mmCIF file of C-alpha atoms in Angstrom:
data_model
loop_
_atom_site.group_PDB
_atom_site.id
_atom_site.type_symbol
_atom_site.label_atom_id
_atom_site.label_comp_id
_atom_site.label_asym_id
_atom_site.label_seq_id
_atom_site.Cartn_x
_atom_site.Cartn_y
_atom_site.Cartn_z
ATOM 1 C CA MET V 22 -5.787 0.163 -18.034
ATOM 2 C CA ARG V 23 -8.805 -0.666 -15.952
ATOM 3 C CA ILE V 24 -7.469 -1.140 -12.225
ATOM 4 C CA ALA V 25 -9.836 -2.108 -9.191
ATOM 5 C CA ILE V 26 -9.385 -0.268 -6.082
ATOM 6 C CA LEU V 27 -9.977 -2.428 -3.273
ATOM 7 C CA VAL V 28 -10.591 -0.331 -0.285
ATOM 8 C CA THR V 29 -9.936 -1.617 3.240
ATOM 9 C CA ASN V 30 -10.159 1.862 5.310
ATOM 10 C CA THR V 31 -12.560 0.979 8.225
ATOM 11 C CA ASP V 32 -11.838 4.789 9.679
ATOM 12 C CA ASP V 33 -15.502 6.396 9.815
ATOM 13 C CA SER V 34 -14.468 9.638 11.657
ATOM 14 C CA VAL V 35 -15.416 13.213 11.124
ATOM 15 C CA PHE V 36 -11.889 13.813 9.969
ATOM 16 C CA ALA V 37 -11.987 10.665 7.497
ATOM 17 C CA HIS V 38 -14.811 12.200 5.932
ATOM 18 C CA ALA V 39 -13.397 15.853 5.737
ATOM 19 C CA TRP V 40 -10.970 14.112 3.375
ATOM 20 C CA PRO V 41 -11.168 12.423 -0.237
ATOM 21 C CA ASP V 42 -11.775 8.873 0.327
ATOM 22 C CA ASP V 43 -9.136 6.187 -0.263
ATOM 23 C CA GLY V 44 -10.706 5.239 -3.413
ATOM 24 C CA GLU V 45 -10.289 8.586 -4.760
ATOM 25 C CA LYS V 46 -7.028 9.129 -3.484
ATOM 26 C CA PHE V 47 -5.503 5.906 -5.068
ATOM 27 C CA ALA V 48 -7.051 6.862 -8.559
ATOM 28 C CA ASP V 49 -5.465 10.261 -8.216
ATOM 29 C CA LEU V 50 -2.241 8.890 -7.628
ATOM 30 C CA LEU V 51 -2.197 6.313 -10.503
ATOM 31 C CA HIS V 52 -3.862 9.431 -12.498
ATOM 32 C CA ILE V 53 -0.460 11.397 -11.570
ATOM 33 C CA ALA V 54 1.240 8.912 -13.843
ATOM 34 C CA ARG V 55 -1.314 7.501 -16.134
ATOM 35 C CA PRO V 56 -4.321 9.920 -16.400
ATOM 36 C CA ASP V 57 -6.221 7.835 -19.029
ATOM 37 C CA TRP V 58 -6.032 4.902 -16.617
ATOM 38 C CA ARG V 59 -9.877 3.738 -15.563
ATOM 39 C CA CYS V 60 -10.400 3.166 -11.796
ATOM 40 C CA ASP V 61 -13.266 1.178 -10.148
ATOM 41 C CA THR V 62 -13.890 1.118 -6.563
ATOM 42 C CA PHE V 63 -14.902 -1.401 -4.303
ATOM 43 C CA TRP V 64 -15.375 -1.488 -0.409
ATOM 44 C CA VAL V 65 -14.275 -4.629 0.465
ATOM 45 C CA CYS V 66 -13.902 -3.629 4.075
ATOM 46 C CA ARG V 67 -18.045 -3.501 3.468
ATOM 47 C CA ASP V 68 -18.412 -6.745 1.999
ATOM 48 C CA SER V 69 -18.330 -5.175 -1.290
ATOM 49 C CA PHE V 70 -16.198 -7.227 -3.926
ATOM 50 C CA PRO V 71 -15.482 -7.147 -7.895
ATOM 51 C CA ASP V 72 -18.122 -9.663 -9.276
ATOM 52 C CA ASP V 73 -15.453 -10.389 -11.581
ATOM 53 C CA ILE V 74 -11.941 -9.756 -10.688
ATOM 54 C CA ALA V 75 -10.714 -11.107 -14.231
ATOM 55 C CA ALA V 76 -12.355 -8.179 -15.909
ATOM 56 C CA TYR V 77 -9.586 -6.113 -14.824
ATOM 57 C CA ASP V 78 -5.658 -5.205 -15.549
ATOM 58 C CA GLY V 79 -4.806 -5.560 -12.105
ATOM 59 C CA ALA V 80 -5.795 -3.965 -8.880
ATOM 60 C CA MET V 81 -4.782 -1.980 -6.040
ATOM 61 C CA ILE V 82 -5.514 -2.760 -2.189
ATOM 62 C CA THR V 83 -5.712 0.361 0.091
ATOM 63 C CA GLY V 84 -4.593 1.121 3.827
ATOM 64 C CA SER V 85 -6.585 0.522 6.528
ATOM 65 C CA PRO V 86 -6.469 1.453 10.450
ATOM 66 C CA ALA V 87 -7.496 -2.132 11.133
ATOM 67 C CA SER V 88 -5.106 -4.810 12.020
ATOM 68 C CA VAL V 89 -4.830 -7.632 9.732
ATOM 69 C CA ASN V 90 -4.522 -10.110 12.498
ATOM 70 C CA ASP V 91 -8.067 -9.105 13.570
ATOM 71 C CA ARG V 92 -8.917 -12.161 10.709
ATOM 72 C CA THR V 93 -12.566 -10.676 10.181
ATOM 73 C CA PRO V 94 -14.555 -12.211 7.746
ATOM 74 C CA TRP V 95 -14.017 -9.576 5.012
ATOM 75 C CA MET V 96 -10.267 -10.069 5.555
ATOM 76 C CA LEU V 97 -10.256 -13.616 5.012
ATOM 77 C CA ARG V 98 -12.690 -13.158 1.758
ATOM 78 C CA LEU V 99 -9.936 -10.671 0.394
ATOM 79 C CA GLU V 100 -7.123 -13.084 1.092
ATOM 80 C CA GLU V 101 -9.012 -15.622 -0.654
ATOM 81 C CA LEU V 102 -9.089 -13.318 -3.349
ATOM 82 C CA ILE V 103 -5.197 -12.404 -3.494
ATOM 83 C CA ARG V 104 -4.855 -15.857 -3.763
ATOM 84 C CA ASP V 105 -7.055 -16.409 -6.621
ATOM 85 C CA MET V 106 -5.560 -13.295 -8.008
ATOM 86 C CA ILE V 107 -1.902 -14.816 -7.830
ATOM 87 C CA ALA V 108 -2.798 -18.249 -8.990
ATOM 88 C CA ALA V 109 -4.335 -16.619 -11.859
ATOM 89 C CA ARG V 110 -1.113 -14.161 -12.247
ATOM 90 C CA GLN V 111 -3.168 -10.942 -12.264
ATOM 91 C CA PRO V 112 -0.965 -7.972 -11.016
ATOM 92 C CA LEU V 113 -1.645 -6.893 -7.611
ATOM 93 C CA PHE V 114 -0.472 -3.835 -5.760
ATOM 94 C CA GLY V 115 -0.611 -3.147 -1.955
ATOM 95 C CA ALA V 116 0.322 -0.367 0.214
ATOM 96 C CA CYS V 117 0.116 -0.323 4.168
ATOM 97 C CA PHE V 118 -2.932 -2.739 5.232
ATOM 98 C CA GLY V 119 -2.759 -3.789 1.735
ATOM 99 C CA HIS V 120 0.844 -5.038 1.685
ATOM 100 C CA GLN V 121 0.228 -6.648 5.109
ATOM 101 C CA VAL V 122 -2.846 -8.497 4.098
ATOM 102 C CA ILE V 123 -0.989 -9.462 0.557
ATOM 103 C CA ALA V 124 1.657 -11.251 2.932
ATOM 104 C CA ALA V 125 -0.672 -12.761 5.032
ATOM 105 C CA ALA V 126 -2.488 -14.502 2.509
ATOM 106 C CA LEU V 127 0.899 -15.732 1.482
ATOM 107 C CA GLY V 128 1.812 -17.094 5.396
ATOM 108 C CA ALA V 129 3.576 -14.093 6.427
ATOM 109 C CA PRO V 130 3.425 -13.206 9.543
ATOM 110 C CA ILE V 131 2.422 -9.692 10.878
ATOM 111 C CA VAL V 132 3.911 -8.072 13.932
ATOM 112 C CA ALA V 133 4.396 -4.876 16.147
ATOM 113 C CA ASN V 134 7.079 -2.606 15.219
ATOM 114 C CA PRO V 135 9.445 -3.091 17.643
ATOM 115 C CA ALA V 136 10.348 0.658 17.389
ATOM 116 C CA GLY V 137 7.045 1.767 17.873
ATOM 117 C CA TRP V 138 4.961 4.318 15.349
ATOM 118 C CA GLY V 139 6.484 4.732 12.098
ATOM 119 C CA HIS V 140 4.750 8.002 11.464
ATOM 120 C CA GLY V 141 5.029 10.905 9.239
ATOM 121 C CA LEU V 142 7.543 11.010 6.111
ATOM 122 C CA LEU V 143 9.731 7.813 5.873
ATOM 123 C CA SER V 144 13.095 6.873 3.800
ATOM 124 C CA VAL V 145 12.808 2.942 1.887
ATOM 125 C CA ARG V 146 15.814 2.339 0.187
ATOM 126 C CA ARG V 147 15.515 -0.262 -2.701
ATOM 127 C CA GLY V 148 16.286 -4.029 -1.943
ATOM 128 C CA GLN V 149 16.360 -6.578 -4.599
ATOM 129 C CA PRO V 150 16.432 -4.660 -8.287
ATOM 130 C CA THR V 151 12.707 -5.307 -10.472
ATOM 131 C CA PRO V 152 12.482 -5.003 -14.154
ATOM 132 C CA TRP V 153 10.102 -2.290 -13.508
ATOM 133 C CA ALA V 154 12.349 0.049 -11.180
ATOM 134 C CA GLY V 155 13.522 3.468 -12.226
ATOM 135 C CA VAL V 156 16.589 5.244 -11.663
ATOM 136 C CA GLU V 157 15.663 6.079 -7.879
ATOM 137 C CA LYS V 158 17.866 4.789 -5.352
ATOM 138 C CA GLY V 159 14.668 5.089 -2.805
ATOM 139 C CA PHE V 160 11.909 7.155 -1.960
ATOM 140 C CA ALA V 161 10.737 9.728 0.979
ATOM 141 C CA LEU V 162 7.006 8.380 1.398
ATOM 142 C CA TYR V 163 4.371 9.333 4.326
ATOM 143 C CA GLY V 164 3.672 5.935 6.869
ATOM 144 C CA SER V 165 1.652 5.825 9.504
ATOM 145 C CA HIS V 166 1.636 2.249 11.255
ATOM 146 C CA MET V 167 2.593 0.247 14.177
ATOM 147 C CA GLU V 168 2.452 -3.123 12.840
ATOM 148 C CA GLN V 169 4.363 -4.748 9.781
ATOM 149 C CA VAL V 170 5.294 -7.538 7.449
ATOM 150 C CA GLY V 171 7.288 -10.018 10.041
ATOM 151 C CA ALA V 172 9.267 -12.317 7.495
ATOM 152 C CA VAL V 173 9.164 -12.305 3.692
ATOM 153 C CA PRO V 174 6.583 -14.239 1.703
ATOM 154 C CA GLU V 175 8.264 -17.575 0.451
ATOM 155 C CA GLY V 176 9.066 -17.139 -3.205
ATOM 156 C CA ALA V 177 8.994 -13.294 -2.683
ATOM 157 C CA THR V 178 11.688 -10.826 -2.769
ATOM 158 C CA VAL V 179 12.333 -7.792 -0.531
ATOM 159 C CA VAL V 180 12.115 -4.639 -3.312
ATOM 160 C CA PHE V 181 11.957 -2.088 -0.274
ATOM 161 C CA GLU V 182 13.440 -1.589 3.391
ATOM 162 C CA GLY V 183 13.386 1.106 5.754
ATOM 163 C CA PRO V 184 14.814 2.269 9.282
ATOM 164 C CA ASP V 185 13.049 -0.627 11.886
ATOM 165 C CA CYS V 186 11.240 -1.889 8.557
ATOM 166 C CA PRO V 187 13.401 -4.552 7.039
ATOM 167 C CA VAL V 188 10.371 -5.836 4.752
ATOM 168 C CA ALA V 189 9.072 -2.425 3.908
ATOM 169 C CA GLY V 190 8.065 -3.470 0.137
ATOM 170 C CA PHE V 191 8.314 -7.175 -1.927
ATOM 171 C CA ALA V 192 7.455 -8.493 -4.761
ATOM 172 C CA LEU V 193 6.336 -12.099 -6.016
ATOM 173 C CA GLY V 194 7.447 -12.368 -9.806
ATOM 174 C CA ASP V 195 6.166 -9.794 -11.826
ATOM 175 C CA THR V 196 2.573 -10.399 -10.396
ATOM 176 C CA VAL V 197 2.869 -8.419 -7.122
ATOM 177 C CA MET V 198 4.318 -5.364 -5.886
ATOM 178 C CA THR V 199 3.810 -4.115 -2.137
ATOM 179 C CA VAL V 200 4.844 -1.275 -0.380
ATOM 180 C CA GLN V 201 4.358 -0.499 3.995
ATOM 181 C CA HIS V 202 3.899 3.313 3.262
ATOM 182 C CA HIS V 203 1.233 5.418 1.961
ATOM 183 C CA PRO V 204 2.031 6.784 -1.665
ATOM 184 C CA GLU V 205 -1.649 8.117 -2.214
ATOM 185 C CA MET V 206 -1.401 10.541 0.550
ATOM 186 C CA THR V 207 -1.018 14.291 0.134
ATOM 187 C CA HIS V 208 1.385 16.633 1.942
ATOM 188 C CA ASP V 209 -1.891 18.461 3.572
ATOM 189 C CA PHE V 210 -3.322 15.400 4.323
ATOM 190 C CA MET V 211 0.091 13.874 6.368
ATOM 191 C CA ASN V 212 0.105 17.252 8.050
ATOM 192 C CA ALA V 213 -3.348 16.945 9.297
ATOM 193 C CA LEU V 214 -3.155 13.426 10.040
ATOM 194 C CA VAL V 215 -0.364 13.953 12.341
ATOM 195 C CA GLU V 216 -2.321 16.629 14.406
ATOM 196 C CA PHE V 217 -5.602 14.502 14.402
ATOM 197 C CA TYR V 218 -3.553 11.494 15.572
ATOM 198 C CA ALA V 219 -1.199 13.410 18.149
ATOM 199 C CA ASP V 220 -2.919 12.095 21.538
ATOM 200 C CA GLU V 221 -3.133 8.259 20.149
ATOM 201 C CA VAL V 222 0.387 8.358 18.664
ATOM 202 C CA GLY V 223 2.010 10.020 21.901
ATOM 203 C CA ALA V 224 4.202 13.147 22.022
ATOM 204 C CA GLU V 225 7.554 11.880 20.804
ATOM 205 C CA ALA V 226 6.226 10.428 17.587
ATOM 206 C CA THR V 227 4.106 13.302 17.168
ATOM 207 C CA GLU V 228 7.234 15.749 16.873
ATOM 208 C CA ARG V 229 9.183 13.444 15.186
ATOM 209 C CA ALA V 230 6.257 13.358 12.299
ATOM 210 C CA ARG V 231 6.137 17.334 12.764
ATOM 211 C CA ALA V 232 9.952 17.499 12.255
ATOM 212 C CA SER V 233 9.664 14.994 9.180
ATOM 213 C CA LEU V 234 7.244 17.577 7.001
ATOM 214 C CA THR V 235 9.475 20.193 6.413
ATOM 215 C CA ARG V 236 9.169 18.462 2.643
ATOM 216 C CA GLU V 237 7.011 16.317 0.354
ATOM 217 C CA ALA V 238 7.022 12.851 -0.232
ATOM 218 C CA ASP V 239 8.220 11.562 -3.883
ATOM 219 C CA GLN V 240 4.916 10.979 -4.894
ATOM 220 C CA ALA V 241 5.033 11.348 -8.512
ATOM 221 C CA ALA V 242 8.037 9.177 -8.799
ATOM 222 C CA PHE V 243 6.417 6.666 -6.814
ATOM 223 C CA ALA V 244 3.362 6.880 -8.934
ATOM 224 C CA GLU V 245 5.245 6.201 -12.143
ATOM 225 C CA GLU V 246 6.765 3.043 -10.261
ATOM 226 C CA ILE V 247 3.462 1.768 -9.765
ATOM 227 C CA ALA V 248 2.233 2.176 -13.483
ATOM 228 C CA ARG V 249 5.485 0.749 -14.919
ATOM 229 C CA PHE V 250 4.548 -2.369 -12.720
ATOM 230 C CA PHE V 251 1.013 -3.027 -13.910
ATOM 231 C CA GLU V 252 2.698 -2.262 -17.572
ATOM 232 C CA HIS V 253 5.463 -4.542 -17.254
ATOM 233 C CA ALA V 254 2.818 -6.866 -15.597
ATOM 234 C CA ALA V 255 0.576 -6.775 -18.603
ATOM 235 C CA ALA V 256 3.439 -7.220 -21.324
ATOM 236 C CA ARG V 257 4.857 -10.292 -19.528
ATOM 237 C CA GLY V 258 1.471 -11.695 -19.260
ATOM 238 C CA GLY V 259 1.363 -11.131 -14.957
ATOM 239 C CA ALA V 260 4.094 -14.356 -15.071
ATOM 240 C CA ALA V 261 4.880 -15.472 -11.853
#
């Protein structure tokens, strides 16, 4: 398969440049499960979009420290692309900001998390079943967010739920799969991120995050889930 990775990460810090970029992270994530798949990266946050998204078997939208509620020109252009892909029944996966911008493109609100930061290794449990789901009842995934989807988009179903995050992931037919969390992040990266953001996040959230990182995320299992989603969508022709 050929997958377009749509990078939305606006972080230009020294910390960000010390690690692989999100295009690499998401390609590495897919390659855990399907090492022969081809991934092409587009920095949509810099207004670099695919010339022809239909040339791809699907797309993944990455995370970002930006807020979907900022409604910047590149975000609005991305939302148009999302709606076009959904109308064409083209498979689309989104994580964190990607999850939120897909929801926003479908008319759902993006709200502040009433519990504050979701930070560290966080748990999600399955909601409504999907045809591509594995046997896992839930996953442990890294997260770092203060905003979340406030209501499931019309026609979509909640497929992941988490503490203080009732819409931790949703599906729209066989075309869309999302998750609020960061399956692309490695354990080393998350440990470093917790320390880098300690002052911004605050002592309480930082200590919770540190305490959560005694084990690693279920990255390989979730990579398989994403791969099965794209394969199922391809087999069904992306039916909505």
